[in-house]
Short mmCIF file of C-alpha atoms in Angstrom, two decimals:
data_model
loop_
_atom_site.label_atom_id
_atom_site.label_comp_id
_atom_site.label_asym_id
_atom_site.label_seq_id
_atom_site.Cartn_x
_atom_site.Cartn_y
_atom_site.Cartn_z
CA UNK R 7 98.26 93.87 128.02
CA UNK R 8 101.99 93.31 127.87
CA UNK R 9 104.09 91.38 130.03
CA UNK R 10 104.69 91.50 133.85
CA UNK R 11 108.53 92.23 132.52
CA UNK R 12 107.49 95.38 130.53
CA UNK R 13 107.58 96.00 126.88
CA UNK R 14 110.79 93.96 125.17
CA UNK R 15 114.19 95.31 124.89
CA UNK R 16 116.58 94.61 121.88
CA UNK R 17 119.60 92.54 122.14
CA UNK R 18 120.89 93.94 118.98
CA UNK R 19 124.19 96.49 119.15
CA UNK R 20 123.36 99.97 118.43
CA UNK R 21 125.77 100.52 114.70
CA UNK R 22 126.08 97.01 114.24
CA UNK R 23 124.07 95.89 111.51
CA UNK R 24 124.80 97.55 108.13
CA UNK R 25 121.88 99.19 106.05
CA UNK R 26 121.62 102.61 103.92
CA UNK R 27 123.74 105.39 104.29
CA UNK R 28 121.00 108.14 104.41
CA UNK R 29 120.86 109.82 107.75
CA UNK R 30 117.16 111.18 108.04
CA UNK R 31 116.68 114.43 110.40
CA UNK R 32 113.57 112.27 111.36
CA UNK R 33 112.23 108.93 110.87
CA UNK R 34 108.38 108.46 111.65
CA UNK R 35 107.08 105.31 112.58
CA UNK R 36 103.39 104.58 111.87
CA UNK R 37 101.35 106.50 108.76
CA UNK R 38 97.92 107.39 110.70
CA UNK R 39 96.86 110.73 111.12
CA UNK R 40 99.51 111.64 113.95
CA UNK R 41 102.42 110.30 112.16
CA UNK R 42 101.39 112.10 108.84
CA UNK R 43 100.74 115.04 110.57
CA UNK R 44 104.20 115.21 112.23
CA UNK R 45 105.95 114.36 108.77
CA UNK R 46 104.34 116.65 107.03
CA UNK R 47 105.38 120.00 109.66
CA UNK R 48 108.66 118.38 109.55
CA UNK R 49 109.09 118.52 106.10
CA UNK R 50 107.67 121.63 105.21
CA UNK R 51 109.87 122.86 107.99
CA UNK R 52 112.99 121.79 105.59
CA UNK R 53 113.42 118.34 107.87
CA UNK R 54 114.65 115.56 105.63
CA UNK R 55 111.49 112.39 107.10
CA UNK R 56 111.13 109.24 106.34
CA UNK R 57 107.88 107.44 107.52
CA UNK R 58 107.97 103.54 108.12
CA UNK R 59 104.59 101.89 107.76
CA UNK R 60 103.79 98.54 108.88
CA UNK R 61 100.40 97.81 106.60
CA UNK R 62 99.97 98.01 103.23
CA UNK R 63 98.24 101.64 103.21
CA UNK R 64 98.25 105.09 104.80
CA UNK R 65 95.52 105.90 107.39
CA UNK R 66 95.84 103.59 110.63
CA UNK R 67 92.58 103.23 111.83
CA UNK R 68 91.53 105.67 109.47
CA UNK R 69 90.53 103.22 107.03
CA UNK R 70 88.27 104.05 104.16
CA UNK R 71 87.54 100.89 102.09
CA UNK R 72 86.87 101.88 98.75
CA UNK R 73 86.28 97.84 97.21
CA UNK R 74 83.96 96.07 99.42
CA UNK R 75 80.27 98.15 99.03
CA UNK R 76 78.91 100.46 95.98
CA UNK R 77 80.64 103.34 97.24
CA UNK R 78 83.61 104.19 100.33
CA UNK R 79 82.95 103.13 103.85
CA UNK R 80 84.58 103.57 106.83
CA UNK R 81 86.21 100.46 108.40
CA UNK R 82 87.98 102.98 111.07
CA UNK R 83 87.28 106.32 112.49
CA UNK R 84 84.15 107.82 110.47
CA UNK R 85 83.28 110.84 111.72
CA UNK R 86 84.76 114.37 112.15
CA UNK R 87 84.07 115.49 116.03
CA UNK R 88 83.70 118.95 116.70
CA UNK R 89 83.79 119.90 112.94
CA UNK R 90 85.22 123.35 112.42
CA UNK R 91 87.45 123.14 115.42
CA UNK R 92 88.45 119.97 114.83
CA UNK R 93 92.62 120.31 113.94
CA UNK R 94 92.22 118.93 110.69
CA UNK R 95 89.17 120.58 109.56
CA UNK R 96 91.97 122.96 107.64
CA UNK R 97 92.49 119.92 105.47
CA UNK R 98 88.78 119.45 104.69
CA UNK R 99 88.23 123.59 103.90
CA UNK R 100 91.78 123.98 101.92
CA UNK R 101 90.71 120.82 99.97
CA UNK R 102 87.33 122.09 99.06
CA UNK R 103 85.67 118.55 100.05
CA UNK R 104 82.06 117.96 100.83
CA UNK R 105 81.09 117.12 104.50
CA UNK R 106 77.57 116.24 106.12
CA UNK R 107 76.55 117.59 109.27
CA UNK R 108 74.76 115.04 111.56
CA UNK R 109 71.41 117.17 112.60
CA UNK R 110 68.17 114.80 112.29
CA UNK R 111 69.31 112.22 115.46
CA UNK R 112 66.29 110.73 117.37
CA UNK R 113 66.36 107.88 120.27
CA UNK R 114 63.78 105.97 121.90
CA UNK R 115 63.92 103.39 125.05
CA UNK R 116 62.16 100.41 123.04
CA UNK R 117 61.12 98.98 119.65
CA UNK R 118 57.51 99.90 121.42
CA UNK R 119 57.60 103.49 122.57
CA UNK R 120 54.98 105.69 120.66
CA UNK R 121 57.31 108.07 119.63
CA UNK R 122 61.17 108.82 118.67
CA UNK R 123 62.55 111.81 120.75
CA UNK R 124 64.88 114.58 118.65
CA UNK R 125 68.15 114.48 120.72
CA UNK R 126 68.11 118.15 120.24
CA UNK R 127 64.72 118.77 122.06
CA UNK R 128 64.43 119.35 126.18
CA UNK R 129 62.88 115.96 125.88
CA UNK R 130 65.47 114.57 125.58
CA UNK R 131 66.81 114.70 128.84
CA UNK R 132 63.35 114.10 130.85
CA UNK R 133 63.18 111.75 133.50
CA UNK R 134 60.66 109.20 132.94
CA UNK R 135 59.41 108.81 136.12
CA UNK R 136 60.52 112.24 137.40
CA UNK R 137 62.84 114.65 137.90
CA UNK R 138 64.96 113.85 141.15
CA UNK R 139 65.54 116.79 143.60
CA UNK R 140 68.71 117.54 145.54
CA UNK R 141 67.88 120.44 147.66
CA UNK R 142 71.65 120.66 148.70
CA UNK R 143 73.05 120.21 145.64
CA UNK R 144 74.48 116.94 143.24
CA UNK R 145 75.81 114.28 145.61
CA UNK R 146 79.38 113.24 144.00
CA UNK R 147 80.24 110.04 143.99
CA UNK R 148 83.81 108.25 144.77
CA UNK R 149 86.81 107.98 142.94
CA UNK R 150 86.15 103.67 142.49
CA UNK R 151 82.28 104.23 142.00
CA UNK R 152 80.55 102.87 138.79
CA UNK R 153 78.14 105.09 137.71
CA UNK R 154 75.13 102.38 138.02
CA UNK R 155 76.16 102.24 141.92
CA UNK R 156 76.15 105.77 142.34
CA UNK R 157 73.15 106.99 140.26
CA UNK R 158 70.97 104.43 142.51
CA UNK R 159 72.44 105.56 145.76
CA UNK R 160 71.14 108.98 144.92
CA UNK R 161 67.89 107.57 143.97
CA UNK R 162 67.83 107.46 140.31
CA UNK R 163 67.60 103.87 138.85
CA UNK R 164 67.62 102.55 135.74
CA UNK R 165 63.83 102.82 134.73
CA UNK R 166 64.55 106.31 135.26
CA UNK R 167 67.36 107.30 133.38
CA UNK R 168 66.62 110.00 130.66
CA UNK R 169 67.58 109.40 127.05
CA UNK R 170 70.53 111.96 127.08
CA UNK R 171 72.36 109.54 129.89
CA UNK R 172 72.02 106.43 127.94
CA UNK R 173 73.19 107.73 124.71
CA UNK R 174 76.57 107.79 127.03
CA UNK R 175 76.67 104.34 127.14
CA UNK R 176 76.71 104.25 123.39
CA UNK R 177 80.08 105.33 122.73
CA UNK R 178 81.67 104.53 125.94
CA UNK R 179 81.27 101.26 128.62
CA UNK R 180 78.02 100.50 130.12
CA UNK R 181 76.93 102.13 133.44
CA UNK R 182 78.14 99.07 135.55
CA UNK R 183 81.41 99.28 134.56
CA UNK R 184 81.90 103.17 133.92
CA UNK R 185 83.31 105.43 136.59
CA UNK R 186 80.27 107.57 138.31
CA UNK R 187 83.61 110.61 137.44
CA UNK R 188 82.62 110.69 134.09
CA UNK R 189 79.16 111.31 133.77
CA UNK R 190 78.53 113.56 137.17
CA UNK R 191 78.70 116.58 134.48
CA UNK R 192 76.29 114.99 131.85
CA UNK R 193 73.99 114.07 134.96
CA UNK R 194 73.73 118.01 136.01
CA UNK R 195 73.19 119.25 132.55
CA UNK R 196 70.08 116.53 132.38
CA UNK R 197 69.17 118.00 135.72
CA UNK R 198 69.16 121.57 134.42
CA UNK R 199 67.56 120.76 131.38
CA UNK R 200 64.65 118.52 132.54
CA UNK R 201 61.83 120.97 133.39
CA UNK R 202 62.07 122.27 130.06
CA UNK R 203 60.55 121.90 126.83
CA UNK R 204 60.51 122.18 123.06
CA UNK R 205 63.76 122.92 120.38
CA UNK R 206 66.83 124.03 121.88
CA UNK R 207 67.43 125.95 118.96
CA UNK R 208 69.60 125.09 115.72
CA UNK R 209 72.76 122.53 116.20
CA UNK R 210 75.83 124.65 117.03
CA UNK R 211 78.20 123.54 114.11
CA UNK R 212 80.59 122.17 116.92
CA UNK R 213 79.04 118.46 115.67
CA UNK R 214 79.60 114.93 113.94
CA UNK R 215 80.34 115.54 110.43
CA UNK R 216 80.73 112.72 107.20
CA UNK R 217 83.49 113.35 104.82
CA UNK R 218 81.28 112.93 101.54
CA UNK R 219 83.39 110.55 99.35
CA UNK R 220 85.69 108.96 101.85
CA UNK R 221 87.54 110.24 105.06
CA UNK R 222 91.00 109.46 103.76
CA UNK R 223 90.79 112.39 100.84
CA UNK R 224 91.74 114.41 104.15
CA UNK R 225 95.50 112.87 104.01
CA UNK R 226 96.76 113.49 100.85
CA UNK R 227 97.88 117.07 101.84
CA UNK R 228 99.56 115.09 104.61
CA UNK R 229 101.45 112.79 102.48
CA UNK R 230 102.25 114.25 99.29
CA UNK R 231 106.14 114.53 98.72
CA UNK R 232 106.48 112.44 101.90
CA UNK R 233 108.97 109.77 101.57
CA UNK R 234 106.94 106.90 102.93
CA UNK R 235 107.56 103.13 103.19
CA UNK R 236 104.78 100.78 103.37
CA UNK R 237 104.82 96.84 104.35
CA UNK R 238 107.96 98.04 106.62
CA UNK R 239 106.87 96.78 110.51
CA UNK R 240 109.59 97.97 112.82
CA UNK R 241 110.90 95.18 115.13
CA UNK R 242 114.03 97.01 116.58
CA UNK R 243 114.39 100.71 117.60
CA UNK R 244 117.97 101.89 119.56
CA UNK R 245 118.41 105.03 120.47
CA UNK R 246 121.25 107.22 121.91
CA UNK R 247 121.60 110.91 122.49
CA UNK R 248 123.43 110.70 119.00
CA UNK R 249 120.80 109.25 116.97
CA UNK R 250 118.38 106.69 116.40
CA UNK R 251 118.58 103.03 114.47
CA UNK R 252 115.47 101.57 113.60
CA UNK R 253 115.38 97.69 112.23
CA UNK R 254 112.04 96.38 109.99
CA UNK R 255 110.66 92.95 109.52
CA UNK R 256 113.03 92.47 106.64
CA UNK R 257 116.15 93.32 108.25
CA UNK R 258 116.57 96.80 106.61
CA UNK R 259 118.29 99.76 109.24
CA UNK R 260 117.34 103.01 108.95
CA UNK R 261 118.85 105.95 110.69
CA UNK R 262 118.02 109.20 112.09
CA UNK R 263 118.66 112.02 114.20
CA UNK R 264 115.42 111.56 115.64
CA UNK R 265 112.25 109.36 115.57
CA UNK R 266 108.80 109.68 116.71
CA UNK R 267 106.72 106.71 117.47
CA UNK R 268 103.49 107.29 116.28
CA UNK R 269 101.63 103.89 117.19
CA UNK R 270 98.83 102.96 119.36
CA UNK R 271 99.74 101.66 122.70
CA UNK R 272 97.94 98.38 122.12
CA UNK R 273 101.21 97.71 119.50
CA UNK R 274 103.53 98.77 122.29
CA UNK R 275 102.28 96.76 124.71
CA UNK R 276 101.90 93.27 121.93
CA UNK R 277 106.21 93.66 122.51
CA UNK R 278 106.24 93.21 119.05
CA UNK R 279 108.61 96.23 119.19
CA UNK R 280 112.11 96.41 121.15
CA UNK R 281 113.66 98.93 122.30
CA UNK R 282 117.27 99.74 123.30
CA UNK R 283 118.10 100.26 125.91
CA UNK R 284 114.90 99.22 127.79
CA UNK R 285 112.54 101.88 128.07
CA UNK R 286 112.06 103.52 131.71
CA UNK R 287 110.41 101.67 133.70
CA UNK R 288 107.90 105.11 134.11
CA UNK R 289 106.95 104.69 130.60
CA UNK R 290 106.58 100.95 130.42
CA UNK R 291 103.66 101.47 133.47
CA UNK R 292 102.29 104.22 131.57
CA UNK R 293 102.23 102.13 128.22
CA UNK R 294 100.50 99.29 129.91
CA UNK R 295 97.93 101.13 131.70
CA UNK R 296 96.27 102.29 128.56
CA UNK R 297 92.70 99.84 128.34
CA UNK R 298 91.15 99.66 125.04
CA UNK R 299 86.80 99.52 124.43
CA UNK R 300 85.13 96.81 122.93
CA UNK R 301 83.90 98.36 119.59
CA UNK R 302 81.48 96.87 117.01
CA UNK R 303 80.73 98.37 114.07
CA UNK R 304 78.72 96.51 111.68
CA UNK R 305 78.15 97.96 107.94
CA UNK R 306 75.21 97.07 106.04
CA UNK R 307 74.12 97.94 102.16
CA UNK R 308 70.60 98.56 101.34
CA UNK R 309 69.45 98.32 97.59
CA UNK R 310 66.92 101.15 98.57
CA UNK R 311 67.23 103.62 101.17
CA UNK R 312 65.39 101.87 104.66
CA UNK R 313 62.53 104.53 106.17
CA UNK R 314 61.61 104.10 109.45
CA UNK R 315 58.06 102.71 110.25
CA UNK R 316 57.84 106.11 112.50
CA UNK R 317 56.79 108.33 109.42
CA UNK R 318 57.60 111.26 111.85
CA UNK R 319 61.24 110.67 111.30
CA UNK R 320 62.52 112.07 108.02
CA UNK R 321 63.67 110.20 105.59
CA UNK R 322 67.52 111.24 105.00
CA UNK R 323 67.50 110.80 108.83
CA UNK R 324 71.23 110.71 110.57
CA UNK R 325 70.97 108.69 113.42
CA UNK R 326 68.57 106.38 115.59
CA UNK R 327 68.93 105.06 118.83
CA UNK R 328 67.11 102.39 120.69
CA UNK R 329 68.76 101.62 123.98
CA UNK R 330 67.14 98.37 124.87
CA UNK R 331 68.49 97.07 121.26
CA UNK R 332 72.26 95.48 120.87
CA UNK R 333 73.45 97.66 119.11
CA UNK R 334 71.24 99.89 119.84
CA UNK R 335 73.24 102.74 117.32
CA UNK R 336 72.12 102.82 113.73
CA UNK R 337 73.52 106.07 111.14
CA UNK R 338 73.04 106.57 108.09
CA UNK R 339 76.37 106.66 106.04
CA UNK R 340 75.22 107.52 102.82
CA UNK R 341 73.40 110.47 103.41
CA UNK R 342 74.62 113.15 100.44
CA UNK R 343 76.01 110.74 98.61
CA UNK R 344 75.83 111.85 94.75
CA UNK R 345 74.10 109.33 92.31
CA UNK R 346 73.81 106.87 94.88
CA UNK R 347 70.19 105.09 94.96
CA UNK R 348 70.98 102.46 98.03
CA UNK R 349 71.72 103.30 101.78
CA UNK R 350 74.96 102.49 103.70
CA UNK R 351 73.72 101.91 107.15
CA UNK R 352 75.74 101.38 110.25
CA UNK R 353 75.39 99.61 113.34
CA UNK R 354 76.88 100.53 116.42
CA UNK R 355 77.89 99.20 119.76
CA UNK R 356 80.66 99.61 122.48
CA UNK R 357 81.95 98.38 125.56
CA UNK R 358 80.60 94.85 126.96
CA UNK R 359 77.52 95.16 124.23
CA UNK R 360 80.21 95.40 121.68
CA UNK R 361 82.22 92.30 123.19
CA UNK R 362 79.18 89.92 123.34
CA UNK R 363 78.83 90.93 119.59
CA UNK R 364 82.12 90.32 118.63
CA UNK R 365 82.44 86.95 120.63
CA UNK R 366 79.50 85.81 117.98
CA UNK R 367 80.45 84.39 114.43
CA UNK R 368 80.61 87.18 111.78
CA UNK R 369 77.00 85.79 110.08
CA UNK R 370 75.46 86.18 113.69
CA UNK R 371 76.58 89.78 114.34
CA UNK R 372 75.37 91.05 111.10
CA UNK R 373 71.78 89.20 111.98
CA UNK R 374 72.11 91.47 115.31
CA UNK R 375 72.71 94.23 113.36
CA UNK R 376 70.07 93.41 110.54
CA UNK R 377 67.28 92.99 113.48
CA UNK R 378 67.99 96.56 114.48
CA UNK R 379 67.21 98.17 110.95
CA UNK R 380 63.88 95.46 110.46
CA UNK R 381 62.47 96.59 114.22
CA UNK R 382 63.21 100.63 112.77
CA UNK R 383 61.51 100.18 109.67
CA UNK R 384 58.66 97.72 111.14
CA UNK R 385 60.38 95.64 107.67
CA UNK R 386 60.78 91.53 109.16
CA UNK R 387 61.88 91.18 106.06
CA UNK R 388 64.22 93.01 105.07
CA UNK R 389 67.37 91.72 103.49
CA UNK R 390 70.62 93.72 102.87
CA UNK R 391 72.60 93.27 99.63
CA UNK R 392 76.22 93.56 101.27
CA UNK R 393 77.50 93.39 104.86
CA UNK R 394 80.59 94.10 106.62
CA UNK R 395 82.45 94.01 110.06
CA UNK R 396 85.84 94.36 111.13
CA UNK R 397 87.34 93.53 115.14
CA UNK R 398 90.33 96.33 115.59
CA UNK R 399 91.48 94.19 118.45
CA UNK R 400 92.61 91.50 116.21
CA UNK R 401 93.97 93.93 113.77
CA UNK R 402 97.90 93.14 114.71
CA UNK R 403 99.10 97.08 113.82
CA UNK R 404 96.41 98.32 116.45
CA UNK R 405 95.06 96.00 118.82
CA UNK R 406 92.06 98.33 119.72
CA UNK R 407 89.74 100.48 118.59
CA UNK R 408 90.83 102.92 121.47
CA UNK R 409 90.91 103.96 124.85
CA UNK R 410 88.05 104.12 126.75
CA UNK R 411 86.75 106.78 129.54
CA UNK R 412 88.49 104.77 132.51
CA UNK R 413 91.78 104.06 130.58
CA UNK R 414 95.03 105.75 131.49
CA UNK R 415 94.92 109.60 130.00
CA UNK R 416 98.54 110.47 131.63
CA UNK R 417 99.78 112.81 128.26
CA UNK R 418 102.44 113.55 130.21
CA UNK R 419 103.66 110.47 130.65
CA UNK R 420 102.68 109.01 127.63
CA UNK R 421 104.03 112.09 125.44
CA UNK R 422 107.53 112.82 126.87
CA UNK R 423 110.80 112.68 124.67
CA UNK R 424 113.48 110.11 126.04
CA UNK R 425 116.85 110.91 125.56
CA UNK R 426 116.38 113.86 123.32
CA UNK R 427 116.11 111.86 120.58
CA UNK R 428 112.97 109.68 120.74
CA UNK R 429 109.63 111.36 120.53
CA UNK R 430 106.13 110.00 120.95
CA UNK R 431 102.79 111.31 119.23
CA UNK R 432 98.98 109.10 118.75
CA UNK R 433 99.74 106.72 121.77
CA UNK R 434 96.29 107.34 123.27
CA UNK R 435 93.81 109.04 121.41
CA UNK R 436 90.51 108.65 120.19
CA UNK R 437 89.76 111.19 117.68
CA UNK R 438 91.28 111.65 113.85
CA UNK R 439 91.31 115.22 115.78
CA UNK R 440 93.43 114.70 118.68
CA UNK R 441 95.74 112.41 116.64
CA UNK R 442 96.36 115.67 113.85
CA UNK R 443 97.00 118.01 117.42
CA UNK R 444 99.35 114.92 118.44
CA UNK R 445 101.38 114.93 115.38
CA UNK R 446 101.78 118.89 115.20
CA UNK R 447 102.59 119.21 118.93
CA UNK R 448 105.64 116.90 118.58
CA UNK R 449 106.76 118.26 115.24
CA UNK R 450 107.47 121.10 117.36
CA UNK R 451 109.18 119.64 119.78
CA UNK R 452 111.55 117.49 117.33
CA UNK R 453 112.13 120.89 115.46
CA UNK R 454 113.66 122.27 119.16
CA UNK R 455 115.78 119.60 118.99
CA UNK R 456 116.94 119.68 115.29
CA UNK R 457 117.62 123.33 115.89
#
């Protein structure tokens, strides 16, 4: 979190320090998918943009790491959500690249249950020791209730929890820290679901999809004739009514109509940024409200493809779940890979199961990872040939993976312009998705201005 005082505010004179003469319509700080995005409707909108990037690379915490294994992996954000309404799914279709469909998913309680479950059966969401009735309808729980409290005040503990509410905890905080407000939906649906059985018919294509070949192919349209500056962290950003000035690490000024911060909150709130004058106080609150999840993601190559001992599941499977495991996530990265005879396999945790793996020496959370895949394939000895973690809350141009359920969502506050010159866009979001919606949304908002 950032300081009691708020986020840091520049002592340097707006026009005093000398730099180029080029006066940008907009400069864009941070190259990830929101940043790109807004550049590139900016430019083709006749803008003249400049985009200042702190790392070395385009992408954020869209990361693909095309060095480290026998083929690209995703460091970052890995997965299309929602697929063909996803905003950037135009980039995948006009680029004519390759995507995977996650379809063949299958979870199970223990290492010991009989069977794997198809999270697309009725199954799926069947109460293990019963379906609960409430004659008079869902009980809803309080505004400060975890969902662990509430779910045993209305009689449904742990032991009986189906499948399709654990696979929550997965990708968000555990029950005993997760508001009972976001799962009161998911816990209906189970209830409506539970008497029945069988397929619920083919996935909609509203899924998780793979980018075959690497996620960042889906940014060259975004960057291509872009005027963008990499290694160039901003430390100083003033802005007036007339204009912006924006200072980087080595003392270069840039200047522009407008700006648009596109940078995760977690940078905001690290004051590694100042601003001038001081942002509203409003803001700062909003800014430091923003909580980011614990989020492990371990990558493991396999010289052969690993089949689990369950000959039921097939063998190109996409994902496998076992929620008394940490992680308890493994997918299969590799799947449709061309001319590839190994396995990419990722392991997957979040929340305070993510934490206690990341507060473990790398070499001990790829062994936590490793036991996962040997208890799937009934292999004890199975060795992988490469492995690979990275800790985005270390990473100093992100400091978090992102926001969690609970964390501040205020857009509104968040997304505002400030003196009609200084725009915001990718604060808070958690999808490659929302970040490409971000970006356009305040491309058309600068372009009000400009007009």
């Amino acid at each position: 979190m950032a300081s009691a005082t708020g986020l840091a505010a520049s002592s340097r004179a707006f026009g005093a320090a000398t730099g180029s003469s080029t006066v940008w319509d907009t400069i864009v700080v941070g190259a990830g998918p929101s940043g790109l995005t807004a550049a590139r409707k900016l430019a083709d909108a006749g803008q003249r943009v400049l985009v200042l990037e702190a790392r070395n690379r385009i992408g954020g915490r869209m990361w693909t790491d095309r060095t480290t294994m026998s083929i690209p992996i995703e460091r970052g954000a890995e997965l299309i959500h929602h697929g063909p309404n996803a905003a950037h799914w135009p980039l995948v279709v006009s680029q004519g690249l390759t995507t995977h469909q996650f379809t063949k998913q299958y979870s199970r309680f223990t290492p010991q249950d009989a069977k794997w479950v198809d999270q697309n059966f009725y199954e799926f969401c069947h109460f293990p020791q019963g379906k609960p009735s409430f004659p008079n309808g869902l009980p809803q729980p309080t505004s400060t209730e975890t969902a662990e409290a509430w779910l045993l005040r209305i009689g449904i503990p742990r032991s009986n929890y189906p499948l399709s509410l654990l696979v929550i905890e997965t990708d968000t905080e555990q029950f005993d820290v997760l508001l009972a407000t976001n799962i009161v939906d998911y816990v209906q649906e189970t209830l409506d679901f539970a008497d029945k059985t069988g397929s619920r018919g083919p996935y909609s294509p509203d899924g998780d999809y793979r980018v075959i070949g690497g996620y960042d192919q889906v940014l060259a349209p975004l960057a291509n004739g872009i005027s963008i500056l990499l290694n160039r962290p901003v430390t100083h950003v003033s802005y007036r009514r007339s204009g912006v000035e924006i200072v980087t690490g080595d003392g270069q000024v840039y200047r522009a109509r407008t700006a648009v911060m596109a940078v995760p909150a977690g940078v905001l709130q690290s004051n590694t940024i100042c601003f001038d004058p001081v942002l509203p106080s409003s803001r700062i609150a909003a800014i430091n409200d923003v909580e980011y999840l614990a989020v492990y993601k371990g990558i493991f190559e396999f010289a052969q493809p690993v089949l689990a001992a369950d000959r039921s599941i097939p063998a190109n499977w996409d994902l496998l779940e076992t929620y008394s495991l940490n992680p308890p996530s493994l997918w299969n990265a590799s799947v449709g890979t061309p001319n590839f005879r190994g396995q990419i396999v990722v392991a997957w945790a979040t929340g305070a199961e993510a934490q206690a793996l990341l507060n473990l020496p790398v070499a001990q959370r790829h062994a936590a990872g490793l036991e996962h895949v040997r208890k799937t394939t009934g292999n004890p000895g199975l060795q992988y040939v490469k492995a690979s973690t990275y800790d985005w809350s270390k990473d100093q141009y992100a400091r978090g993976a992102y926001p969690g359920l609970d964390s501040n969502w205020d857009f509104d506050g968040l997304y505002q312009p400030i003196s009609g010159s200084l725009f915001w866009a990718g604060i808070i979001t958690d999808t490659v998705g929302d970040s490409v919606a971000a970006g356009s949304t305040v491309a058309d908002g600068v372009l009000q201005v400009l007009a």
